[in-house]
Amino acid sequence: MGIWPGNSSAQRIRLEGCTPDPLLSYLKALGVLRLVAEQADRGARGYWDGESFVLLSALDRPALEQFFLTRYAPTPILAPWNGGSGFWGREGDLRILEESGDPRLELYRQTIAATRRIIRQLKITKASLQGAQTKEAAKKGLILACRASWPEAAVNWLDAVCAIADERVKFPHLLGAGGTDGNLEFTRNFMVHLAAALGLSQKPGTAGTSDASGRRKRGRSTEPGPSTNGGYGAQWLQAALYGCGSPPVLAASPGLFDSGSVGGPNSTEGFEGEALANPWDYVLGLEGTLLFAGAVVRRLGVATGGRSSFPFTVENSAVGYGTSVDAEQGDAGQSEMWLPLWDNPAAYEEIVRLFAEGRAQLGRHMARTGLEFARAVRELGVARGVRAFQRYGIFRKRVGGENYHAAVAIGRLDVRERPAPYLDRLHEIDAWLQTVRRACGAAGAPERFRRALRQIDAAAFALCENPDSRRLQGLLMSLGCFERALATSPKFREEGGIPPLQGLSPGWLRDADDGSTEYRLALGLASIGNAPDALPVRLQLEPLRSRPNGRFKWADDDHGLAWEEQPLAANLAAILEHRYVLASRSDTFVPPTWGRFTVSLQRVQAYLKGGVDERKTADLLWGLLGIAWQKVQSKHLPAEPRHPAPALSRAYALIKLVFLPGALRAVLLPDGASAWELVPAAAVEGGGHAEEQTSTEPGSRIRMEEQAGAEQGIRIRPEPAIFTLLRAGGIDGAVQLAARRLISSGLVPLGTRRSRGAAGLNFVCTAEEKRRLLGALLFPIGKYEVASLAAMVVRAPVADSDQQRTLS
């Protein structure tokens, strides 16, 4: 749709009664534009301005009203295949139009007459339309005959209400089951509202208004009723177009198009509400549905036969709105419509083309679900000229009763000029998610996996709504939750053929970074051991085997895993102890606590004090396991800011020095003071901060050689017995054992004497610190953090001037 050049003679009429919500008001806008363009002003244009539709036409307001009241020729809207259509008994409403002498109804009368001839020629009966064995063939034959004999305007209605594909009749949810919803027959309801809106006369006692279920109220109509419309026709029209005034309304149902007015159970305060409608609302709204004329198309990417595809209609994704429930996910009775809002004046022909295409492209296939449509909107896979899409869910049983549908506005998504960042990450999990969906959709799939999949969809939809690091992180957490469930469900993953989550690009690391302590701690944990000849921490959490190409596959043996359903602190402690046991058995010693990303002491202290969301940290850890760590380089890692050492637990500081990924070396600072510096193990990426790290070339070996002397520094041999003491709550014993190990390595802990050694060295620890201290030793720290720890708990070294350097 292009930009309208403008027309000085055109009248701008703001239709305040035509709004994007409810659906009936949106359809009214389409109906007004269509009818004006087809019957009054071919140059008419329209667009959405805020929450109102604006009509640009040669007609001013009085002329517009006069057109609808005196010249509007209704579209023949009929559904003779329905038992309640008026062709199979109770013909009062049909007779009003059929016997009227109003010239505006000539096309309607011709279509009714043609339909009666078809019924006689095909010898169709009500029984054949309702019989279990005959109704499909009878409906199909009747629809095909109507398509061949009806006037063109009426055929357009046929295309909107049904289509024939794969030798079967298909109906869009927008117009129910071929023009019916429960007991409510749309075409008969249209006749009732049309007679009232136009003030058509009728014989007393032959017709009345419809109740909420679509059943007729017998007896003479009361004011305002269809017999004379009580003189309210003009007021109803003004209210429908401009949202002004409050004339009496009919006690008749607007159907699924306006769930707030449908009446019935759950529709208002109390037990049951009355169905109310403005006749012109319904008439113009149903006229607007003709822009949804469906066409049988073969969806790209679908290997099976053609499927009936109606404009902007997809399968329901029960995510992205607060009233969603699990039962609506995948329910065949639910669907979604994403209706376009455009802000440039567009001619009716342009809108017809927009709705004729009526689909959004996602990669190589059309969007099939609400989630895929949201992605397509954000990735510019939709027609240009649309500024936003109003999302409607068509749900069963929400209002009106068990067999009724309701169209509910469930959100709006803006179309951006440029693809939103972060959304490329969704493509990386598409193939994996496709396998997961098949497995979760299989009969007997555990409900917990279906709920976990819905959490992934909800996180992906939230990312489409507001693409940012926090929502990408939410998606990562939901992936982690699913992966953790897979790790303990061998039967489900094998039957579903679900591989481990893996291969996520390194770009996730920066994109998902919100700077939170939970994310940085999880990132440090997930990066542990991800280097050649090292044990990736992932292999301690899941029953996996690594392949030569760096990818993983499920293993049959799940013994020896360190992760269980227990608090995060206990799991971290188990991982730490397990790593040191394995390291002691290996010829190639890789520091068990070495990681590609190191965390600051401020974050470690926050964890020790209980200021960290442990569940979030765990979920992020499991999600980050899916990163292709063999591809990670320094540029992919977020920088960890450096701050002065906090008031850190001295017990942690002392014990952590016994479990370093390298050696300590004495350095002389520019100001003449001396300090300790970490010397990372050979070939280990050192420093602990992204800007200090270097890439590890494939095939390199990481070794920790025995070191001695000033150049290589002092290597402190780990003391695993400390783990046993900490696990039993023996903080004092663990501190003293760590101090003795430092003393034996040539270091002097503060508060000790050479004559007494570590005797009497005790630190105060809170209950939170005691519970978390052992697990906290697993967090990787870098050179800057190690220097801060050493300055806190051991005496400064005596360094020669030859060793002078700046501590970094």
JSON list of N, CA, C and O in Angstrom, two decimals, residues 471-520:
[
{"chain": "A", "resi": 471, "resn": "ARG", "atom": "N", "xyz": [14.51, -10.76, 27.81]},
{"chain": "A", "resi": 471, "resn": "ARG", "atom": "CA", "xyz": [13.57, -11.76, 27.28]},
{"chain": "A", "resi": 471, "resn": "ARG", "atom": "C", "xyz": [14.31, -12.88, 26.56]},
{"chain": "A", "resi": 471, "resn": "ARG", "atom": "O", "xyz": [13.85, -14.02, 26.57]},
{"chain": "A", "resi": 472, "resn": "LEU", "atom": "N", "xyz": [15.44, -12.57, 25.94]},
{"chain": "A", "resi": 472, "resn": "LEU", "atom": "CA", "xyz": [16.24, -13.66, 25.38]},
{"chain": "A", "resi": 472, "resn": "LEU", "atom": "C", "xyz": [16.76, -14.55, 26.49]},
{"chain": "A", "resi": 472, "resn": "LEU", "atom": "O", "xyz": [16.83, -15.77, 26.35]},
{"chain": "A", "resi": 473, "resn": "GLN", "atom": "N", "xyz": [17.10, -13.93, 27.60]},
{"chain": "A", "resi": 473, "resn": "GLN", "atom": "CA", "xyz": [17.54, -14.71, 28.76]},
{"chain": "A", "resi": 473, "resn": "GLN", "atom": "C", "xyz": [16.40, -15.58, 29.27]},
{"chain": "A", "resi": 473, "resn": "GLN", "atom": "O", "xyz": [16.61, -16.73, 29.69]},
{"chain": "A", "resi": 474, "resn": "GLY", "atom": "N", "xyz": [15.17, -15.05, 29.25]},
{"chain": "A", "resi": 474, "resn": "GLY", "atom": "CA", "xyz": [14.02, -15.86, 29.64]},
{"chain": "A", "resi": 474, "resn": "GLY", "atom": "C", "xyz": [13.85, -17.08, 28.75]},
{"chain": "A", "resi": 474, "resn": "GLY", "atom": "O", "xyz": [13.51, -18.17, 29.21]},
{"chain": "A", "resi": 475, "resn": "LEU", "atom": "N", "xyz": [14.08, -16.90, 27.45]},
{"chain": "A", "resi": 475, "resn": "LEU", "atom": "CA", "xyz": [14.02, -18.04, 26.52]},
{"chain": "A", "resi": 475, "resn": "LEU", "atom": "C", "xyz": [15.11, -19.04, 26.86]},
{"chain": "A", "resi": 475, "resn": "LEU", "atom": "O", "xyz": [14.87, -20.26, 26.85]},
{"chain": "A", "resi": 476, "resn": "LEU", "atom": "N", "xyz": [16.30, -18.56, 27.16]},
{"chain": "A", "resi": 476, "resn": "LEU", "atom": "CA", "xyz": [17.40, -19.45, 27.52]},
{"chain": "A", "resi": 476, "resn": "LEU", "atom": "C", "xyz": [17.06, -20.26, 28.77]},
{"chain": "A", "resi": 476, "resn": "LEU", "atom": "O", "xyz": [17.36, -21.45, 28.86]},
{"chain": "A", "resi": 477, "resn": "MET", "atom": "N", "xyz": [16.43, -19.62, 29.74]},
{"chain": "A", "resi": 477, "resn": "MET", "atom": "CA", "xyz": [16.04, -20.32, 30.96]},
{"chain": "A", "resi": 477, "resn": "MET", "atom": "C", "xyz": [15.00, -21.40, 30.67]},
{"chain": "A", "resi": 477, "resn": "MET", "atom": "O", "xyz": [15.08, -22.52, 31.21]},
{"chain": "A", "resi": 478, "resn": "SER", "atom": "N", "xyz": [14.03, -21.10, 29.81]},
{"chain": "A", "resi": 478, "resn": "SER", "atom": "CA", "xyz": [13.01, -22.10, 29.49]},
{"chain": "A", "resi": 478, "resn": "SER", "atom": "C", "xyz": [13.63, -23.28, 28.75]},
{"chain": "A", "resi": 478, "resn": "SER", "atom": "O", "xyz": [13.23, -24.43, 28.96]},
{"chain": "A", "resi": 479, "resn": "LEU", "atom": "N", "xyz": [14.61, -23.02, 27.89]},
{"chain": "A", "resi": 479, "resn": "LEU", "atom": "CA", "xyz": [15.32, -24.12, 27.23]},
{"chain": "A", "resi": 479, "resn": "LEU", "atom": "C", "xyz": [16.08, -24.96, 28.25]},
{"chain": "A", "resi": 479, "resn": "LEU", "atom": "O", "xyz": [16.12, -26.19, 28.15]},
{"chain": "A", "resi": 480, "resn": "GLY", "atom": "N", "xyz": [16.67, -24.28, 29.22]},
{"chain": "A", "resi": 480, "resn": "GLY", "atom": "CA", "xyz": [17.39, -25.00, 30.27]},
{"chain": "A", "resi": 480, "resn": "GLY", "atom": "C", "xyz": [16.48, -25.90, 31.09]},
{"chain": "A", "resi": 480, "resn": "GLY", "atom": "O", "xyz": [16.85, -27.03, 31.44]},
{"chain": "A", "resi": 481, "resn": "CYS", "atom": "N", "xyz": [15.27, -25.42, 31.38]},
{"chain": "A", "resi": 481, "resn": "CYS", "atom": "CA", "xyz": [14.32, -26.23, 32.14]},
{"chain": "A", "resi": 481, "resn": "CYS", "atom": "C", "xyz": [13.95, -27.49, 31.36]},
{"chain": "A", "resi": 481, "resn": "CYS", "atom": "O", "xyz": [13.86, -28.59, 31.94]},
{"chain": "A", "resi": 482, "resn": "PHE", "atom": "N", "xyz": [13.74, -27.35, 30.06]},
{"chain": "A", "resi": 482, "resn": "PHE", "atom": "CA", "xyz": [13.39, -28.51, 29.25]},
{"chain": "A", "resi": 482, "resn": "PHE", "atom": "C", "xyz": [14.56, -29.49, 29.18]},
{"chain": "A", "resi": 482, "resn": "PHE", "atom": "O", "xyz": [14.37, -30.70, 29.28]},
{"chain": "A", "resi": 483, "resn": "GLU", "atom": "N", "xyz": [15.76, -28.96, 29.00]},
{"chain": "A", "resi": 483, "resn": "GLU", "atom": "CA", "xyz": [16.93, -29.83, 28.91]},
{"chain": "A", "resi": 483, "resn": "GLU", "atom": "C", "xyz": [17.15, -30.60, 30.22]},
{"chain": "A", "resi": 483, "resn": "GLU", "atom": "O", "xyz": [17.50, -31.77, 30.20]},
{"chain": "A", "resi": 484, "resn": "ARG", "atom": "N", "xyz": [16.93, -29.93, 31.34]},
{"chain": "A", "resi": 484, "resn": "ARG", "atom": "CA", "xyz": [17.10, -30.61, 32.63]},
{"chain": "A", "resi": 484, "resn": "ARG", "atom": "C", "xyz": [16.08, -31.74, 32.78]},
{"chain": "A", "resi": 484, "resn": "ARG", "atom": "O", "xyz": [16.41, -32.81, 33.30]},
{"chain": "A", "resi": 485, "resn": "ALA", "atom": "N", "xyz": [14.86, -31.52, 32.30]},
{"chain": "A", "resi": 485, "resn": "ALA", "atom": "CA", "xyz": [13.86, -32.58, 32.35]},
{"chain": "A", "resi": 485, "resn": "ALA", "atom": "C", "xyz": [14.24, -33.74, 31.43]},
{"chain": "A", "resi": 485, "resn": "ALA", "atom": "O", "xyz": [14.05, -34.92, 31.77]},
{"chain": "A", "resi": 486, "resn": "LEU", "atom": "N", "xyz": [14.79, -33.42, 30.26]},
{"chain": "A", "resi": 486, "resn": "LEU", "atom": "CA", "xyz": [15.22, -34.48, 29.33]},
{"chain": "A", "resi": 486, "resn": "LEU", "atom": "C", "xyz": [16.31, -35.35, 29.94]},
{"chain": "A", "resi": 486, "resn": "LEU", "atom": "O", "xyz": [16.35, -36.56, 29.71]},
{"chain": "A", "resi": 487, "resn": "ALA", "atom": "N", "xyz": [17.19, -34.75, 30.71]},
{"chain": "A", "resi": 487, "resn": "ALA", "atom": "CA", "xyz": [18.33, -35.47, 31.26]},
{"chain": "A", "resi": 487, "resn": "ALA", "atom": "C", "xyz": [17.90, -36.61, 32.17]},
{"chain": "A", "resi": 487, "resn": "ALA", "atom": "O", "xyz": [18.63, -37.59, 32.34]},
{"chain": "A", "resi": 488, "resn": "THR", "atom": "N", "xyz": [16.71, -36.52, 32.75]},
{"chain": "A", "resi": 488, "resn": "THR", "atom": "CA", "xyz": [16.23, -37.54, 33.67]},
{"chain": "A", "resi": 488, "resn": "THR", "atom": "C", "xyz": [15.10, -38.38, 33.08]},
{"chain": "A", "resi": 488, "resn": "THR", "atom": "O", "xyz": [14.43, -39.09, 33.82]},
{"chain": "A", "resi": 489, "resn": "SER", "atom": "N", "xyz": [14.88, -38.29, 31.77]},
{"chain": "A", "resi": 489, "resn": "SER", "atom": "CA", "xyz": [13.78, -39.02, 31.14]},
{"chain": "A", "resi": 489, "resn": "SER", "atom": "C", "xyz": [14.25, -39.76, 29.90]},
{"chain": "A", "resi": 489, "resn": "SER", "atom": "O", "xyz": [13.96, -39.37, 28.77]},
{"chain": "A", "resi": 490, "resn": "PRO", "atom": "N", "xyz": [15.02, -40.83, 30.08]},
{"chain": "A", "resi": 490, "resn": "PRO", "atom": "CA", "xyz": [15.57, -41.54, 28.92]},
{"chain": "A", "resi": 490, "resn": "PRO", "atom": "C", "xyz": [14.49, -42.11, 27.99]},
{"chain": "A", "resi": 490, "resn": "PRO", "atom": "O", "xyz": [14.65, -42.09, 26.77]},
{"chain": "A", "resi": 491, "resn": "LYS", "atom": "N", "xyz": [13.39, -42.59, 28.55]},
{"chain": "A", "resi": 491, "resn": "LYS", "atom": "CA", "xyz": [12.35, -43.19, 27.71]},
{"chain": "A", "resi": 491, "resn": "LYS", "atom": "C", "xyz": [11.73, -42.15, 26.78]},
{"chain": "A", "resi": 491, "resn": "LYS", "atom": "O", "xyz": [11.58, -42.39, 25.58]},
{"chain": "A", "resi": 492, "resn": "PHE", "atom": "N", "xyz": [11.40, -40.99, 27.32]},
{"chain": "A", "resi": 492, "resn": "PHE", "atom": "CA", "xyz": [10.76, -39.95, 26.50]},
{"chain": "A", "resi": 492, "resn": "PHE", "atom": "C", "xyz": [11.69, -39.45, 25.41]},
{"chain": "A", "resi": 492, "resn": "PHE", "atom": "O", "xyz": [11.29, -39.32, 24.26]},
{"chain": "A", "resi": 493, "resn": "ARG", "atom": "N", "xyz": [12.94, -39.18, 25.74]},
{"chain": "A", "resi": 493, "resn": "ARG", "atom": "CA", "xyz": [13.86, -38.63, 24.74]},
{"chain": "A", "resi": 493, "resn": "ARG", "atom": "C", "xyz": [14.20, -39.66, 23.68]},
{"chain": "A", "resi": 493, "resn": "ARG", "atom": "O", "xyz": [14.42, -39.31, 22.51]},
{"chain": "A", "resi": 494, "resn": "GLU", "atom": "N", "xyz": [14.23, -40.93, 24.05]},
{"chain": "A", "resi": 494, "resn": "GLU", "atom": "CA", "xyz": [14.54, -41.96, 23.06]},
{"chain": "A", "resi": 494, "resn": "GLU", "atom": "C", "xyz": [13.35, -42.20, 22.14]},
{"chain": "A", "resi": 494, "resn": "GLU", "atom": "O", "xyz": [13.51, -42.30, 20.91]},
{"chain": "A", "resi": 495, "resn": "GLU", "atom": "N", "xyz": [12.15, -42.29, 22.70]},
{"chain": "A", "resi": 495, "resn": "GLU", "atom": "CA", "xyz": [10.96, -42.50, 21.87]},
{"chain": "A", "resi": 495, "resn": "GLU", "atom": "C", "xyz": [10.71, -41.30, 20.94]},
{"chain": "A", "resi": 495, "resn": "GLU", "atom": "O", "xyz": [10.26, -41.47, 19.82]},
{"chain": "A", "resi": 496, "resn": "GLY", "atom": "N", "xyz": [11.01, -40.11, 21.43]},
{"chain": "A", "resi": 496, "resn": "GLY", "atom": "CA", "xyz": [10.80, -38.91, 20.62]},
{"chain": "A", "resi": 496, "resn": "GLY", "atom": "C", "xyz": [11.97, -38.56, 19.73]},
{"chain": "A", "resi": 496, "resn": "GLY", "atom": "O", "xyz": [11.85, -37.66, 18.88]},
{"chain": "A", "resi": 497, "resn": "GLY", "atom": "N", "xyz": [13.09, -39.26, 19.89]},
{"chain": "A", "resi": 497, "resn": "GLY", "atom": "CA", "xyz": [14.27, -38.96, 19.09]},
{"chain": "A", "resi": 497, "resn": "GLY", "atom": "C", "xyz": [14.81, -37.56, 19.32]},
{"chain": "A", "resi": 497, "resn": "GLY", "atom": "O", "xyz": [15.30, -36.92, 18.39]},
{"chain": "A", "resi": 498, "resn": "ILE", "atom": "N", "xyz": [14.74, -37.08, 20.56]},
{"chain": "A", "resi": 498, "resn": "ILE", "atom": "CA", "xyz": [15.14, -35.71, 20.87]},
{"chain": "A", "resi": 498, "resn": "ILE", "atom": "C", "xyz": [16.63, -35.67, 21.22]},
{"chain": "A", "resi": 498, "resn": "ILE", "atom": "O", "xyz": [17.05, -36.30, 22.19]},
{"chain": "A", "resi": 499, "resn": "PRO", "atom": "N", "xyz": [17.42, -34.97, 20.46]},
{"chain": "A", "resi": 499, "resn": "PRO", "atom": "CA", "xyz": [18.85, -34.86, 20.77]},
{"chain": "A", "resi": 499, "resn": "PRO", "atom": "C", "xyz": [19.07, -33.86, 21.90]},
{"chain": "A", "resi": 499, "resn": "PRO", "atom": "O", "xyz": [18.17, -33.09, 22.25]},
{"chain": "A", "resi": 500, "resn": "PRO", "atom": "N", "xyz": [20.28, -33.83, 22.47]},
{"chain": "A", "resi": 500, "resn": "PRO", "atom": "CA", "xyz": [20.58, -32.80, 23.48]},
{"chain": "A", "resi": 500, "resn": "PRO", "atom": "C", "xyz": [20.52, -31.41, 22.84]},
{"chain": "A", "resi": 500, "resn": "PRO", "atom": "O", "xyz": [20.80, -31.25, 21.65]},
{"chain": "A", "resi": 501, "resn": "LEU", "atom": "N", "xyz": [20.16, -30.43, 23.63]},
{"chain": "A", "resi": 501, "resn": "LEU", "atom": "CA", "xyz": [20.21, -29.04, 23.17]},
{"chain": "A", "resi": 501, "resn": "LEU", "atom": "C", "xyz": [21.67, -28.67, 22.98]},
{"chain": "A", "resi": 501, "resn": "LEU", "atom": "O", "xyz": [22.47, -28.76, 23.91]},
{"chain": "A", "resi": 502, "resn": "GLN", "atom": "N", "xyz": [22.05, -28.24, 21.79]},
{"chain": "A", "resi": 502, "resn": "GLN", "atom": "CA", "xyz": [23.45, -27.94, 21.53]},
{"chain": "A", "resi": 502, "resn": "GLN", "atom": "C", "xyz": [23.58, -27.10, 20.27]},
{"chain": "A", "resi": 502, "resn": "GLN", "atom": "O", "xyz": [22.63, -26.92, 19.51]},
{"chain": "A", "resi": 503, "resn": "GLY", "atom": "N", "xyz": [24.79, -26.57, 20.08]},
{"chain": "A", "resi": 503, "resn": "GLY", "atom": "CA", "xyz": [25.08, -25.83, 18.86]},
{"chain": "A", "resi": 503, "resn": "GLY", "atom": "C", "xyz": [24.63, -24.39, 18.86]},
{"chain": "A", "resi": 503, "resn": "GLY", "atom": "O", "xyz": [24.67, -23.73, 17.81]},
{"chain": "A", "resi": 504, "resn": "LEU", "atom": "N", "xyz": [24.19, -23.86, 20.01]},
{"chain": "A", "resi": 504, "resn": "LEU", "atom": "CA", "xyz": [23.81, -22.45, 20.04]},
{"chain": "A", "resi": 504, "resn": "LEU", "atom": "C", "xyz": [25.04, -21.59, 19.80]},
{"chain": "A", "resi": 504, "resn": "LEU", "atom": "O", "xyz": [26.11, -21.82, 20.38]},
{"chain": "A", "resi": 505, "resn": "SER", "atom": "N", "xyz": [24.91, -20.59, 18.96]},
{"chain": "A", "resi": 505, "resn": "SER", "atom": "CA", "xyz": [26.05, -19.78, 18.58]},
{"chain": "A", "resi": 505, "resn": "SER", "atom": "C", "xyz": [26.57, -18.96, 19.75]},
{"chain": "A", "resi": 505, "resn": "SER", "atom": "O", "xyz": [25.82, -18.62, 20.68]},
{"chain": "A", "resi": 506, "resn": "PRO", "atom": "N", "xyz": [27.85, -18.62, 19.76]},
{"chain": "A", "resi": 506, "resn": "PRO", "atom": "CA", "xyz": [28.42, -17.81, 20.85]},
{"chain": "A", "resi": 506, "resn": "PRO", "atom": "C", "xyz": [27.75, -16.45, 21.01]},
{"chain": "A", "resi": 506, "resn": "PRO", "atom": "O", "xyz": [27.87, -15.84, 22.07]},
{"chain": "A", "resi": 507, "resn": "GLY", "atom": "N", "xyz": [27.05, -15.98, 19.98]},
{"chain": "A", "resi": 507, "resn": "GLY", "atom": "CA", "xyz": [26.38, -14.70, 20.10]},
{"chain": "A", "resi": 507, "resn": "GLY", "atom": "C", "xyz": [25.37, -14.64, 21.22]},
{"chain": "A", "resi": 507, "resn": "GLY", "atom": "O", "xyz": [25.02, -13.55, 21.71]},
{"chain": "A", "resi": 508, "resn": "TRP", "atom": "N", "xyz": [24.84, -15.79, 21.63]},
{"chain": "A", "resi": 508, "resn": "TRP", "atom": "CA", "xyz": [23.91, -15.83, 22.75]},
{"chain": "A", "resi": 508, "resn": "TRP", "atom": "C", "xyz": [24.55, -15.25, 24.02]},
{"chain": "A", "resi": 508, "resn": "TRP", "atom": "O", "xyz": [23.84, -14.66, 24.85]},
{"chain": "A", "resi": 509, "resn": "LEU", "atom": "N", "xyz": [25.85, -15.43, 24.18]},
{"chain": "A", "resi": 509, "resn": "LEU", "atom": "CA", "xyz": [26.49, -15.06, 25.44]},
{"chain": "A", "resi": 509, "resn": "LEU", "atom": "C", "xyz": [26.37, -13.58, 25.73]},
{"chain": "A", "resi": 509, "resn": "LEU", "atom": "O", "xyz": [26.09, -13.18, 26.87]},
{"chain": "A", "resi": 510, "resn": "ARG", "atom": "N", "xyz": [26.56, -12.76, 24.73]},
{"chain": "A", "resi": 510, "resn": "ARG", "atom": "CA", "xyz": [26.41, -11.31, 24.93]},
{"chain": "A", "resi": 510, "resn": "ARG", "atom": "C", "xyz": [24.96, -10.87, 24.80]},
{"chain": "A", "resi": 510, "resn": "ARG", "atom": "O", "xyz": [24.50, -10.01, 25.54]},
{"chain": "A", "resi": 511, "resn": "ASP", "atom": "N", "xyz": [24.24, -11.47, 23.87]},
{"chain": "A", "resi": 511, "resn": "ASP", "atom": "CA", "xyz": [22.86, -11.04, 23.66]},
{"chain": "A", "resi": 511, "resn": "ASP", "atom": "C", "xyz": [21.98, -11.31, 24.87]},
{"chain": "A", "resi": 511, "resn": "ASP", "atom": "O", "xyz": [21.04, -10.55, 25.14]},
{"chain": "A", "resi": 512, "resn": "ALA", "atom": "N", "xyz": [22.23, -12.40, 25.57]},
{"chain": "A", "resi": 512, "resn": "ALA", "atom": "CA", "xyz": [21.39, -12.76, 26.72]},
{"chain": "A", "resi": 512, "resn": "ALA", "atom": "C", "xyz": [21.89, -12.15, 28.02]},
{"chain": "A", "resi": 512, "resn": "ALA", "atom": "O", "xyz": [21.29, -12.38, 29.08]},
{"chain": "A", "resi": 513, "resn": "ASP", "atom": "N", "xyz": [22.94, -11.38, 27.95]},
{"chain": "A", "resi": 513, "resn": "ASP", "atom": "CA", "xyz": [23.54, -10.82, 29.17]},
{"chain": "A", "resi": 513, "resn": "ASP", "atom": "C", "xyz": [22.77, -9.59, 29.62]},
{"chain": "A", "resi": 513, "resn": "ASP", "atom": "O", "xyz": [22.74, -8.57, 28.92]},
{"chain": "A", "resi": 514, "resn": "ASP", "atom": "N", "xyz": [22.15, -9.67, 30.78]},
{"chain": "A", "resi": 514, "resn": "ASP", "atom": "CA", "xyz": [21.46, -8.51, 31.35]},
{"chain": "A", "resi": 514, "resn": "ASP", "atom": "C", "xyz": [22.26, -7.90, 32.50]},
{"chain": "A", "resi": 514, "resn": "ASP", "atom": "O", "xyz": [21.77, -7.01, 33.19]},
{"chain": "A", "resi": 515, "resn": "GLY", "atom": "N", "xyz": [23.49, -8.38, 32.68]},
{"chain": "A", "resi": 515, "resn": "GLY", "atom": "CA", "xyz": [24.34, -7.84, 33.73]},
{"chain": "A", "resi": 515, "resn": "GLY", "atom": "C", "xyz": [24.01, -8.34, 35.11]},
{"chain": "A", "resi": 515, "resn": "GLY", "atom": "O", "xyz": [24.65, -7.93, 36.09]},
{"chain": "A", "resi": 516, "resn": "SER", "atom": "N", "xyz": [23.04, -9.24, 35.24]},
{"chain": "A", "resi": 516, "resn": "SER", "atom": "CA", "xyz": [22.64, -9.73, 36.57]},
{"chain": "A", "resi": 516, "resn": "SER", "atom": "C", "xyz": [23.68, -10.68, 37.13]},
{"chain": "A", "resi": 516, "resn": "SER", "atom": "O", "xyz": [24.42, -11.34, 36.40]},
{"chain": "A", "resi": 517, "resn": "THR", "atom": "N", "xyz": [23.71, -10.76, 38.45]},
{"chain": "A", "resi": 517, "resn": "THR", "atom": "CA", "xyz": [24.63, -11.68, 39.11]},
{"chain": "A", "resi": 517, "resn": "THR", "atom": "C", "xyz": [24.30, -13.11, 38.75]},
{"chain": "A", "resi": 517, "resn": "THR", "atom": "O", "xyz": [25.20, -13.94, 38.56]},
{"chain": "A", "resi": 518, "resn": "GLU", "atom": "N", "xyz": [23.01, -13.44, 38.66]},
{"chain": "A", "resi": 518, "resn": "GLU", "atom": "CA", "xyz": [22.62, -14.81, 38.33]},
{"chain": "A", "resi": 518, "resn": "GLU", "atom": "C", "xyz": [23.18, -15.22, 36.97]},
{"chain": "A", "resi": 518, "resn": "GLU", "atom": "O", "xyz": [23.71, -16.34, 36.82]},
{"chain": "A", "resi": 519, "resn": "TYR", "atom": "N", "xyz": [23.08, -14.33, 35.99]},
{"chain": "A", "resi": 519, "resn": "TYR", "atom": "CA", "xyz": [23.57, -14.68, 34.66]},
{"chain": "A", "resi": 519, "resn": "TYR", "atom": "C", "xyz": [25.08, -14.84, 34.65]},
{"chain": "A", "resi": 519, "resn": "TYR", "atom": "O", "xyz": [25.61, -15.79, 34.07]},
{"chain": "A", "resi": 520, "resn": "ARG", "atom": "N", "xyz": [25.79, -13.92, 35.31]},
{"chain": "A", "resi": 520, "resn": "ARG", "atom": "CA", "xyz": [27.26, -13.99, 35.29]},
{"chain": "A", "resi": 520, "resn": "ARG", "atom": "C", "xyz": [27.76, -15.22, 36.04]},
{"chain": "A", "resi": 520, "resn": "ARG", "atom": "O", "xyz": [28.73, -15.86, 35.62]}
]
